[in-house]
Short mmCIF file of C-alpha atoms in Angstrom, two decimals:
data_model
loop_
_atom_site.label_atom_id
_atom_site.label_comp_id
_atom_site.label_asym_id
_atom_site.label_seq_id
_atom_site.Cartn_x
_atom_site.Cartn_y
_atom_site.Cartn_z
CA UNK A 1 -28.40 -13.58 14.65
CA UNK A 2 -28.36 -12.57 11.15
CA UNK A 3 -25.87 -11.36 8.51
CA UNK A 4 -26.33 -8.05 7.59
CA UNK A 5 -24.43 -7.89 4.54
CA UNK A 6 -22.45 -4.52 5.18
CA UNK A 7 -18.75 -3.99 4.75
CA UNK A 8 -17.41 -1.86 7.54
CA UNK A 9 -13.54 -2.19 6.70
CA UNK A 10 -12.33 -4.52 9.41
CA UNK A 11 -14.41 -2.88 12.26
CA UNK A 12 -16.92 -5.51 13.69
CA UNK A 13 -20.22 -3.66 13.74
CA UNK A 14 -23.26 -4.85 15.79
CA UNK A 15 -27.01 -3.84 14.67
CA UNK A 16 -29.71 -3.79 17.36
CA UNK A 17 -33.23 -2.33 17.19
CA UNK A 18 -33.67 0.51 19.59
CA UNK A 19 -36.85 -1.38 20.87
CA UNK A 20 -34.72 -4.46 21.43
CA UNK A 21 -35.05 -5.76 25.22
CA UNK A 22 -31.23 -6.24 25.52
CA UNK A 23 -30.60 -2.93 24.20
CA UNK A 24 -32.84 -1.26 26.74
CA UNK A 25 -31.88 -3.38 29.86
CA UNK A 26 -28.17 -3.24 29.17
CA UNK A 27 -28.41 0.62 28.52
CA UNK A 28 -26.77 0.07 24.99
CA UNK A 29 -26.71 3.11 23.09
CA UNK A 30 -25.12 4.13 19.67
CA UNK A 31 -21.18 3.49 19.30
CA UNK A 32 -21.44 1.51 22.75
CA UNK A 33 -18.63 -1.04 22.46
CA UNK A 34 -20.48 -4.58 22.89
CA UNK A 35 -18.57 -8.00 23.60
CA UNK A 36 -20.68 -10.74 21.66
CA UNK A 37 -20.28 -14.46 22.56
CA UNK A 38 -21.62 -17.07 20.30
CA UNK A 39 -20.59 -21.01 19.90
CA UNK A 40 -17.40 -20.62 21.99
CA UNK A 41 -16.07 -17.48 19.91
CA UNK A 42 -16.21 -13.91 20.95
CA UNK A 43 -15.71 -10.55 19.34
CA UNK A 44 -16.08 -6.98 20.27
CA UNK A 45 -18.39 -4.67 17.96
CA UNK A 46 -19.25 -1.06 17.89
CA UNK A 47 -23.14 -0.83 18.31
CA UNK A 48 -25.35 0.82 15.52
CA UNK A 49 -29.05 1.46 16.75
CA UNK A 50 -31.69 0.65 14.09
CA UNK A 51 -34.58 2.76 14.00
CA UNK A 52 -36.47 1.22 10.92
CA UNK A 53 -38.32 -2.07 10.35
CA UNK A 54 -35.66 -4.23 8.70
CA UNK A 55 -34.52 -5.48 11.98
CA UNK A 56 -36.79 -6.97 14.41
CA UNK A 57 -36.36 -6.41 18.22
CA UNK A 58 -35.33 -9.86 18.73
CA UNK A 59 -32.77 -9.96 16.12
CA UNK A 60 -29.27 -9.15 16.05
CA UNK A 61 -27.43 -8.08 12.50
CA UNK A 62 -23.59 -8.57 12.15
CA UNK A 63 -21.34 -6.44 9.74
CA UNK A 64 -18.99 -8.70 7.60
CA UNK A 65 -16.29 -8.18 9.76
CA UNK A 66 -18.45 -9.37 12.80
CA UNK A 67 -19.71 -12.41 11.09
CA UNK A 68 -16.30 -13.56 9.84
CA UNK A 69 -15.13 -13.39 13.44
CA UNK A 70 -17.88 -15.18 14.96
CA UNK A 71 -19.06 -17.50 12.23
CA UNK A 72 -22.31 -18.36 13.95
CA UNK A 73 -24.38 -21.49 12.81
CA UNK A 74 -27.95 -20.94 11.28
CA UNK A 75 -30.27 -19.88 13.87
CA UNK A 76 -27.60 -19.53 16.48
CA UNK A 77 -28.08 -17.49 19.91
CA UNK A 78 -25.71 -14.83 21.14
CA UNK A 79 -24.80 -13.36 24.60
CA UNK A 80 -24.07 -9.68 24.91
CA UNK A 81 -22.29 -7.64 27.57
CA UNK A 82 -20.54 -4.44 27.80
CA UNK A 83 -17.06 -4.65 26.63
CA UNK A 84 -14.25 -3.94 29.04
CA UNK A 85 -12.08 -0.88 27.77
CA UNK A 86 -8.97 -2.01 25.89
CA UNK A 87 -5.82 -2.24 28.08
CA UNK A 88 -3.97 -0.13 25.74
CA UNK A 89 -6.48 2.99 25.94
CA UNK A 90 -4.39 4.70 28.67
CA UNK A 91 -1.37 4.44 26.41
CA UNK A 92 -3.39 5.73 23.49
CA UNK A 93 -4.29 8.69 25.44
CA UNK A 94 -0.85 9.18 26.61
CA UNK A 95 0.63 9.16 23.20
CA UNK A 96 -2.13 11.71 22.12
CA UNK A 97 -0.85 13.84 24.91
CA UNK A 98 2.72 13.76 23.77
CA UNK A 99 4.06 11.06 25.97
CA UNK A 100 6.93 8.66 24.57
CA UNK A 101 5.99 5.08 24.52
CA UNK A 102 8.40 1.97 24.62
CA UNK A 103 8.45 -1.46 22.90
CA UNK A 104 6.14 -3.11 25.49
CA UNK A 105 3.68 -0.12 25.18
CA UNK A 106 3.58 -0.60 21.51
CA UNK A 107 3.21 -4.32 21.98
CA UNK A 108 0.12 -3.64 24.08
CA UNK A 109 -1.43 -1.50 21.46
CA UNK A 110 -0.65 -3.81 18.48
CA UNK A 111 -2.31 -6.81 20.69
CA UNK A 112 -5.69 -4.70 21.10
CA UNK A 113 -5.32 -3.69 17.44
CA UNK A 114 -4.94 -7.27 16.19
CA UNK A 115 -7.65 -8.41 18.44
CA UNK A 116 -10.15 -5.58 17.35
CA UNK A 117 -10.58 -4.26 20.90
CA UNK A 118 -9.77 -0.68 19.52
CA UNK A 119 -12.52 0.97 17.41
CA UNK A 120 -11.64 2.58 14.19
CA UNK A 121 -11.97 6.15 15.82
CA UNK A 122 -9.34 5.06 18.64
CA UNK A 123 -7.11 3.64 16.04
CA UNK A 124 -7.29 6.68 13.99
CA UNK A 125 -6.29 8.87 16.93
CA UNK A 126 -3.53 6.61 17.50
CA UNK A 127 -2.25 6.93 14.09
CA UNK A 128 -2.68 10.66 14.21
CA UNK A 129 -0.74 11.02 17.37
CA UNK A 130 2.12 9.25 15.82
CA UNK A 131 2.19 11.25 12.65
CA UNK A 132 4.48 14.41 11.77
CA UNK A 133 7.38 14.40 13.96
CA UNK A 134 5.51 12.99 17.01
CA UNK A 135 7.85 9.89 17.15
CA UNK A 136 11.41 10.12 18.06
CA UNK A 137 14.03 7.45 16.98
CA UNK A 138 13.95 5.22 19.97
CA UNK A 139 9.99 5.08 19.63
CA UNK A 140 10.36 4.27 15.81
CA UNK A 141 12.83 1.36 16.87
CA UNK A 142 10.58 0.11 19.49
CA UNK A 143 7.35 0.22 17.21
CA UNK A 144 9.34 -1.68 14.46
CA UNK A 145 10.52 -4.36 16.70
CA UNK A 146 6.93 -4.79 18.24
CA UNK A 147 5.36 -4.80 14.65
CA UNK A 148 7.73 -7.60 13.76
CA UNK A 149 7.10 -9.58 16.99
CA UNK A 150 3.26 -9.09 16.37
CA UNK A 151 3.36 -11.42 13.22
CA UNK A 152 5.24 -14.21 11.44
CA UNK A 153 8.72 -14.25 10.45
CA UNK A 154 10.41 -15.91 7.50
CA UNK A 155 13.92 -17.37 7.69
CA UNK A 156 15.52 -18.14 4.39
CA UNK A 157 18.64 -19.73 5.97
CA UNK A 158 22.42 -18.59 5.19
CA UNK A 159 23.35 -15.88 2.56
CA UNK A 160 21.90 -12.67 1.49
CA UNK A 161 18.24 -12.12 0.91
CA UNK A 162 17.91 -8.77 -1.28
CA UNK A 163 14.81 -6.48 -0.99
CA UNK A 164 13.81 -2.95 -2.18
CA UNK A 165 11.04 -0.39 -1.45
CA UNK A 166 10.03 2.85 -2.78
CA UNK A 167 8.52 5.51 -0.27
CA UNK A 168 6.19 6.27 -2.80
CA UNK A 169 4.42 9.64 -4.09
CA UNK A 170 5.58 9.38 -7.65
CA UNK A 171 2.83 8.34 -10.00
CA UNK A 172 3.76 5.37 -12.20
CA UNK A 173 6.83 4.59 -10.67
CA UNK A 174 6.42 0.76 -11.27
CA UNK A 175 10.09 -0.44 -10.99
CA UNK A 176 9.71 -3.25 -8.58
CA UNK A 177 8.59 -5.94 -10.98
CA UNK A 178 11.21 -5.39 -13.21
CA UNK A 179 13.98 -5.12 -10.40
CA UNK A 180 12.74 -8.21 -9.05
CA UNK A 181 12.94 -10.05 -12.14
CA UNK A 182 16.53 -8.72 -12.79
CA UNK A 183 17.89 -9.54 -9.51
CA UNK A 184 16.24 -13.04 -9.51
CA UNK A 185 17.63 -13.83 -13.09
CA UNK A 186 21.12 -13.35 -11.80
CA UNK A 187 20.65 -15.84 -9.15
CA UNK A 188 19.97 -13.80 -5.85
CA UNK A 189 16.91 -14.38 -3.54
CA UNK A 190 14.52 -11.46 -3.58
CA UNK A 191 11.16 -12.56 -1.80
CA UNK A 192 9.30 -9.20 -2.55
CA UNK A 193 6.08 -8.58 -0.74
CA UNK A 194 3.99 -5.32 -1.41
CA UNK A 195 0.96 -3.78 -0.05
CA UNK A 196 -2.02 -2.35 -1.88
CA UNK A 197 -2.24 1.03 -2.65
CA UNK A 198 -2.59 3.36 0.46
CA UNK A 199 -3.15 6.86 -1.10
CA UNK A 200 -1.91 6.49 -4.46
CA UNK A 201 -3.67 5.10 -7.78
CA UNK A 202 -1.90 2.01 -7.66
CA UNK A 203 0.50 -0.21 -5.50
CA UNK A 204 2.94 -3.06 -6.84
CA UNK A 205 0.52 -5.55 -5.47
CA UNK A 206 -2.41 -3.89 -7.59
CA UNK A 207 -0.40 -3.86 -10.65
CA UNK A 208 1.02 -7.33 -10.16
CA UNK A 209 -2.57 -8.59 -9.43
CA UNK A 210 -3.66 -7.52 -13.19
CA UNK A 211 -1.10 -10.14 -14.66
CA UNK A 212 -0.91 -13.12 -12.01
CA UNK A 213 -2.36 -14.16 -8.68
CA UNK A 214 -0.65 -12.18 -5.55
CA UNK A 215 -2.75 -13.24 -2.50
CA UNK A 216 -0.53 -16.10 -1.51
CA UNK A 217 -0.28 -17.81 1.78
CA UNK A 218 2.92 -18.41 3.58
CA UNK A 219 3.44 -21.86 1.94
CA UNK A 220 2.67 -20.68 -1.52
CA UNK A 221 5.32 -17.87 -1.06
CA UNK A 222 7.89 -19.83 0.12
CA UNK A 223 7.21 -22.53 -2.67
CA UNK A 224 7.38 -19.83 -5.21
CA UNK A 225 10.88 -18.31 -3.99
CA UNK A 226 12.32 -21.61 -3.56
CA UNK A 227 11.55 -22.52 -7.10
CA UNK A 228 12.31 -19.08 -8.73
CA UNK A 229 14.64 -17.24 -6.37
CA UNK A 230 11.81 -14.37 -6.02
CA UNK A 231 8.28 -13.47 -6.11
CA UNK A 232 5.97 -10.52 -6.60
CA UNK A 233 3.22 -11.09 -4.07
CA UNK A 234 0.53 -9.32 -1.75
CA UNK A 235 1.82 -9.34 2.02
CA UNK A 236 -2.30 -9.50 3.16
CA UNK A 237 -2.34 -13.06 3.67
CA UNK A 238 1.05 -13.66 5.28
CA UNK A 239 0.75 -12.01 8.46
CA UNK A 240 4.15 -10.06 8.16
CA UNK A 241 3.48 -7.50 10.52
CA UNK A 242 -0.05 -7.86 10.61
CA UNK A 243 -0.77 -4.53 12.46
CA UNK A 244 0.50 -2.59 9.62
CA UNK A 245 -2.32 -3.80 7.60
CA UNK A 246 -4.60 -2.54 10.09
CA UNK A 247 -2.99 1.13 10.14
CA UNK A 248 -3.30 1.16 6.54
CA UNK A 249 -7.02 0.60 6.56
CA UNK A 250 -7.15 3.82 8.58
CA UNK A 251 -4.49 5.80 6.90
CA UNK A 252 -6.26 5.49 3.55
CA UNK A 253 -9.41 7.38 4.18
CA UNK A 254 -7.38 9.97 6.20
CA UNK A 255 -5.00 10.33 3.27
CA UNK A 256 -2.14 10.51 5.55
CA UNK A 257 1.30 8.77 5.81
CA UNK A 258 3.17 9.38 9.07
CA UNK A 259 6.89 9.66 8.71
CA UNK A 260 7.79 7.39 11.93
CA UNK A 261 5.03 4.73 10.98
CA UNK A 262 6.25 4.84 7.53
CA UNK A 263 9.93 3.72 8.60
CA UNK A 264 8.21 1.25 10.97
CA UNK A 265 6.02 -0.15 8.23
CA UNK A 266 8.66 -0.61 5.61
CA UNK A 267 11.38 -1.98 7.88
CA UNK A 268 9.07 -4.37 10.00
CA UNK A 269 7.95 -6.07 6.88
CA UNK A 270 11.56 -6.37 5.58
CA UNK A 271 12.67 -7.75 8.78
CA UNK A 272 9.74 -10.19 8.95
CA UNK A 273 10.28 -11.22 5.33
CA UNK A 274 13.70 -12.45 6.22
CA UNK A 275 15.51 -9.72 4.17
CA UNK A 276 19.18 -8.90 4.96
CA UNK A 277 20.18 -6.07 2.42
CA UNK A 278 17.48 -3.40 1.76
CA UNK A 279 17.51 -0.71 -0.92
CA UNK A 280 15.12 2.11 -0.22
CA UNK A 281 14.26 4.48 -3.07
CA UNK A 282 13.43 8.01 -2.05
CA UNK A 283 11.99 10.26 -4.73
CA UNK A 284 12.39 13.75 -4.16
CA UNK A 285 10.28 16.63 -5.64
CA UNK A 286 7.97 19.51 -4.91
CA UNK A 287 4.88 17.31 -5.54
CA UNK A 288 6.15 14.09 -4.44
CA UNK A 289 5.82 12.50 -0.89
CA UNK A 290 9.11 13.71 -0.02
CA UNK A 291 9.53 17.29 -1.10
CA UNK A 292 13.02 18.69 -0.13
CA UNK A 293 16.41 17.49 0.02
CA UNK A 294 16.39 18.16 3.62
CA UNK A 295 13.16 16.00 4.30
CA UNK A 296 14.89 13.18 2.22
CA UNK A 297 18.03 13.34 4.37
CA UNK A 298 15.97 13.27 7.63
CA UNK A 299 13.94 10.14 6.30
CA UNK A 300 17.04 8.49 4.99
CA UNK A 301 18.81 8.85 8.41
CA UNK A 302 15.97 7.51 10.19
CA UNK A 303 15.63 4.43 7.87
CA UNK A 304 19.31 3.66 8.19
CA UNK A 305 19.49 3.93 11.88
CA UNK A 306 16.51 1.84 12.35
CA UNK A 307 17.48 -0.55 9.86
CA UNK A 308 20.65 -1.04 11.82
CA UNK A 309 18.89 -1.59 14.96
CA UNK A 310 16.88 -4.32 13.18
CA UNK A 311 19.95 -6.20 11.94
CA UNK A 312 19.35 -4.93 8.28
CA UNK A 313 21.76 -3.40 5.85
CA UNK A 314 20.01 -0.47 4.57
CA UNK A 315 21.03 1.42 1.18
CA UNK A 316 19.37 4.67 0.29
CA UNK A 317 18.90 5.75 -3.47
CA UNK A 318 17.61 9.18 -3.76
CA UNK A 319 15.79 10.02 -7.03
CA UNK A 320 13.96 12.55 -9.27
CA UNK A 321 10.76 12.89 -7.94
CA UNK A 322 9.60 16.04 -10.12
CA UNK A 323 7.45 14.16 -12.65
CA UNK A 324 5.94 10.75 -13.18
CA UNK A 325 7.67 7.71 -14.30
CA UNK A 326 6.48 5.55 -17.32
CA UNK A 327 3.33 6.30 -19.37
CA UNK A 328 0.56 4.79 -17.20
CA UNK A 329 -0.91 5.70 -13.90
CA UNK A 330 -3.25 3.07 -12.65
CA UNK A 331 -2.81 -0.84 -12.12
CA UNK A 332 -3.25 -2.06 -15.70
CA UNK A 333 -1.74 0.88 -17.29
CA UNK A 334 1.40 0.68 -15.15
CA UNK A 335 1.44 -2.97 -15.82
CA UNK A 336 1.49 -2.44 -19.69
CA UNK A 337 4.67 -0.22 -19.08
CA UNK A 338 6.22 -2.92 -16.99
CA UNK A 339 5.86 -5.36 -19.83
CA UNK A 340 7.00 -3.15 -22.46
CA UNK A 341 10.29 -2.43 -20.44
CA UNK A 342 10.80 -6.25 -19.74
CA UNK A 343 10.05 -7.07 -23.42
CA UNK A 344 12.57 -4.49 -24.54
CA UNK A 345 9.73 -2.92 -26.77
CA UNK A 346 11.06 -0.04 -28.97
CA UNK A 347 7.90 2.04 -27.35
CA UNK A 348 8.84 1.38 -23.91
CA UNK A 349 8.98 4.32 -21.52
CA UNK A 350 12.72 4.98 -21.39
CA UNK A 351 12.55 6.64 -17.93
CA UNK A 352 10.93 3.47 -16.38
CA UNK A 353 13.67 1.41 -17.87
CA UNK A 354 16.59 3.64 -16.75
CA UNK A 355 15.07 4.15 -13.26
CA UNK A 356 14.74 0.36 -12.82
CA UNK A 357 18.11 -0.32 -14.10
CA UNK A 358 19.79 2.16 -11.67
CA UNK A 359 17.79 0.82 -8.62
CA UNK A 360 18.33 -2.76 -9.33
CA UNK A 361 22.13 -1.91 -9.87
CA UNK A 362 21.95 -0.30 -6.55
CA UNK A 363 20.53 -3.38 -5.04
CA UNK A 364 23.23 -5.61 -6.28
CA UNK A 365 25.81 -3.14 -5.01
CA UNK A 366 24.60 -3.94 -1.42
CA UNK A 367 26.33 -7.21 -1.84
CA UNK A 368 29.70 -7.20 -0.23
CA UNK A 369 31.47 -8.52 -3.33
CA UNK A 370 30.14 -6.13 -5.62
CA UNK A 371 32.10 -3.10 -6.84
CA UNK A 372 30.54 0.28 -7.98
CA UNK A 373 29.08 0.36 -11.33
CA UNK A 374 29.21 -3.38 -11.85
CA UNK A 375 25.63 -3.70 -10.40
CA UNK A 376 24.15 -1.61 -13.24
CA UNK A 377 26.37 -3.35 -15.74
CA UNK A 378 24.70 -6.93 -14.79
CA UNK A 379 21.38 -5.54 -14.51
CA UNK A 380 21.40 -4.15 -18.09
CA UNK A 381 22.62 -7.59 -19.31
CA UNK A 382 19.83 -9.48 -17.59
CA UNK A 383 17.15 -7.26 -19.24
CA UNK A 384 18.56 -6.93 -22.68
CA UNK A 385 19.22 -10.51 -23.07
CA UNK A 386 15.72 -11.29 -22.14
CA UNK A 387 16.78 -13.16 -19.15
CA UNK A 388 14.51 -10.71 -16.82
CA UNK A 389 11.34 -11.20 -18.83
CA UNK A 390 11.82 -14.98 -18.47
CA UNK A 391 12.18 -14.84 -15.04
CA UNK A 392 9.23 -12.56 -14.66
CA UNK A 393 7.07 -15.07 -16.71
CA UNK A 394 8.34 -17.94 -14.48
CA UNK A 395 7.45 -16.05 -11.35
CA UNK A 396 4.02 -15.22 -12.71
CA UNK A 397 3.56 -19.08 -13.53
CA UNK A 398 4.66 -20.29 -10.03
CA UNK A 399 2.22 -17.64 -8.64
CA UNK A 400 -0.75 -19.19 -10.88
CA UNK A 401 -0.28 -18.19 -14.33
CA UNK A 402 0.37 -15.01 -16.39
CA UNK A 403 -2.37 -13.02 -18.22
CA UNK A 404 -2.26 -9.76 -20.02
CA UNK A 405 -3.70 -6.75 -18.33
CA UNK A 406 -7.08 -5.59 -19.44
CA UNK A 407 -8.27 -2.39 -20.93
CA UNK A 408 -10.86 0.32 -19.78
CA UNK A 409 -14.30 0.57 -21.62
CA UNK A 410 -13.78 4.40 -21.83
CA UNK A 411 -11.08 6.71 -22.80
CA UNK A 412 -10.86 10.49 -23.48
CA UNK A 413 -8.20 12.92 -23.91
CA UNK A 414 -7.73 15.79 -21.93
CA UNK A 415 -6.39 18.76 -24.37
CA UNK A 416 -4.13 21.55 -24.19
CA UNK A 417 -5.80 24.89 -23.96
CA UNK A 418 -2.54 26.50 -25.56
CA UNK A 419 0.28 26.00 -27.59
CA UNK A 420 3.67 26.09 -25.67
CA UNK A 421 5.70 23.85 -23.44
CA UNK A 422 5.17 21.89 -20.28
CA UNK A 423 6.76 23.94 -17.66
CA UNK A 424 5.87 21.50 -14.70
CA UNK A 425 3.92 18.61 -13.76
CA UNK A 426 1.98 18.32 -10.35
CA UNK A 427 2.31 14.57 -9.32
CA UNK A 428 -0.38 14.79 -6.68
CA UNK A 429 -3.07 16.36 -8.93
CA UNK A 430 -2.58 13.94 -11.74
CA UNK A 431 -2.45 11.20 -9.49
CA UNK A 432 -5.94 12.51 -8.17
CA UNK A 433 -7.29 12.36 -11.71
CA UNK A 434 -6.48 8.90 -11.81
CA UNK A 435 -8.14 8.00 -8.61
CA UNK A 436 -11.39 10.03 -9.71
CA UNK A 437 -11.25 7.93 -12.82
CA UNK A 438 -11.41 4.77 -10.62
CA UNK A 439 -7.88 3.69 -10.02
CA UNK A 440 -7.11 1.38 -8.04
CA UNK A 441 -10.71 -0.07 -7.22
CA UNK A 442 -11.11 -0.34 -11.23
CA UNK A 443 -7.68 -2.13 -12.16
CA UNK A 444 -8.26 -0.78 -15.77
CA UNK A 445 -8.84 2.85 -14.91
CA UNK A 446 -6.19 5.59 -14.50
CA UNK A 447 -4.27 8.14 -16.99
CA UNK A 448 -1.84 7.99 -19.75
CA UNK A 449 0.60 10.79 -19.95
CA UNK A 450 3.45 10.65 -22.29
CA UNK A 451 4.49 14.36 -21.68
CA UNK A 452 7.75 15.52 -19.59
CA UNK A 453 8.94 18.95 -18.47
CA UNK A 454 10.14 20.78 -21.44
CA UNK A 455 8.06 18.87 -24.08
CA UNK A 456 6.36 20.86 -26.71
CA UNK A 457 2.45 21.03 -26.80
CA UNK A 458 0.06 22.29 -29.57
CA UNK A 459 -3.31 23.87 -28.67
CA UNK A 460 -5.91 21.10 -28.79
CA UNK A 461 -3.30 18.20 -28.60
CA UNK A 462 -3.77 15.65 -25.57
CA UNK A 463 -2.09 16.41 -22.30
CA UNK A 464 -3.09 13.04 -21.07
CA UNK A 465 -5.71 10.22 -21.61
CA UNK A 466 -8.21 9.27 -19.02
CA UNK A 467 -9.10 5.75 -18.79
CA UNK A 468 -12.21 4.76 -16.73
CA UNK A 469 -14.76 1.61 -16.61
CA UNK A 470 -17.75 4.13 -16.01
CA UNK A 471 -18.96 7.16 -18.14
CA UNK A 472 -19.62 8.97 -14.86
CA UNK A 473 -16.28 8.32 -13.34
CA UNK A 474 -14.53 9.69 -16.87
CA UNK A 475 -16.52 12.66 -16.68
CA UNK A 476 -15.70 13.29 -13.10
CA UNK A 477 -12.01 13.08 -13.56
CA UNK A 478 -12.13 15.43 -16.70
CA UNK A 479 -14.37 17.94 -14.77
CA UNK A 480 -11.68 17.88 -12.02
CA UNK A 481 -8.68 18.30 -14.49
CA UNK A 482 -10.43 21.22 -15.96
CA UNK A 483 -10.68 22.93 -12.80
CA UNK A 484 -6.91 22.47 -12.01
CA UNK A 485 -4.93 23.98 -14.96
CA UNK A 486 -1.76 23.59 -13.26
CA UNK A 487 -1.88 19.81 -13.46
CA UNK A 488 0.54 20.30 -16.44
CA UNK A 489 1.51 23.76 -16.20
CA UNK A 490 1.93 25.10 -20.08
CA UNK A 491 4.45 27.91 -20.66
CA UNK A 492 3.24 29.59 -23.92
CA UNK A 493 5.21 31.73 -26.30
CA UNK A 494 9.03 31.24 -27.44
CA UNK A 495 10.99 28.83 -25.60
#
C-alpha cells in the first residue's frame, strides 16, 4: 500500500490499477465499495480505477481519509473484499421514498455514517431526503436524540449553563464572541462551541481562529471553562454530536440547509455541551436564510418544542435580517469588528454593538431570577466598563494566546455607477462576493461594506471593498459583482 496524498473529504477512497489481479479476480469496478484490512484495522473505501502509469498493478493507493483510518506500516500488505451493504441502506431508501423514521432508525443511520459505511453519494441522498419539510416534529426529536447519543456529552454540574446560537444567513453577524465575553464577565457559565462555515463566508470558529486557538480537545475545553467561565472553541475535536460534522461536509458543497436537520444540529450540540438555557437568534429578511415572519414562526416553534423534549429552556430572539451586521464579511474582517466593539472604539460598527447587547440581554433574561430589561442593562455595563474585553482576552489566553487578525495582500473598491441612495442590500449576493474572494478558506479574504439602506452614495464612490490573497480571486469577485447590479441596489434621483 502507498499514500496517494489526495484529500477526498472524509470519504475513504482506494485506487487500484485496472490491470490489478485483485481487481480482475474480484470483479471490482469503479465506485465499488471495498473492505480493506491491514494490521488489525479495517475500513470501507470507494474504488477509483487508475488507467495511467503512476500506480503499478501490484500497488494499492489510499486517499488521506483511508490512510488515516488504516495507518499502515511501511511496506504493509492489505486484504480486499467486497463490502457488505450498510445495514441502514434500507432505511435510507425508505426515507427517500417518504417513510417516517424513528429514533432507533436514525441511530442505525448515524452508526453507519460515523463508521464511514455510507458513501458520500448515499449520505447526500439522506441529507436531501430530510431537507425541506420532509421531517415532521417527532422525527426531528428522534434525530436530535440519536445525534446526542452518538457522541460525548458534557456535564457541568448543578446550576444554569447558558448558550446562544444564530441560525445564520446574515453576513457579518458576529455577535457570539461579544456575547460570550459579556456573559462570562458577569460570572455565568457559557461553554460555547461553534462550527466552521457551512454555506457562509465565515463561521464563529473561523473568526476566532484568526485570534486564538479553537481546535480544543475535551480536556482543554473543560479546563478553559473551569478557569474563565466560558470558551470560544470549534466543535471539531470534541465529538459533541459528531455525526453533524459529517452532514456538514455534505451540505457545504450542496449549499443547502435542511430545516429539520438544522434544528437537530443546533439542539443536539447544545444538549451534548451540557447547556440548560439556550437563546436562538433568528434573523428575518428577504435575502436572509429565514425570509418571512411565517417561516421564522415555524422554525421557532420547532426549536422550542424539540428543546422542551430535550430538557432545554429555549428562548427565541427574532432580529432584522434585511442587511449585513458590522462592516466586515470574512473571518479576519469580522474579527476586527468584534475587537472594535469590545474595545469600545469610536469607529466600531454600532449595529453589531447594539445587536450583541440585545442578544446578551436576552440570554441573561432566560435565567429564572432575571427581570425584563435588566439583562441588557447588565450587558451594557459589562461592555462599557471593559470587563467584557478583559474576559475575552482571558479566554483567548486560556485557549493558547491572543493574536491580532491579519490583513489580505490585495484590496480594491467596487464603486457605484450612479448617484443616489442605497435602496436595498442583497445579503446572499454580497456573501457570494466574499466567498469568491476566498473566504473562509483564506481567513483574510472577504468584503468590507459600511453602507446601509437609505445611505447616500455618489457616482464613483465605493459601494464595498473586496479583500483577497490572490489577484485572480480579487478579479473574479469584482467581475461577479459587476454582473449583479442588485447586490446594493441604488435608487437614483431625489430622495
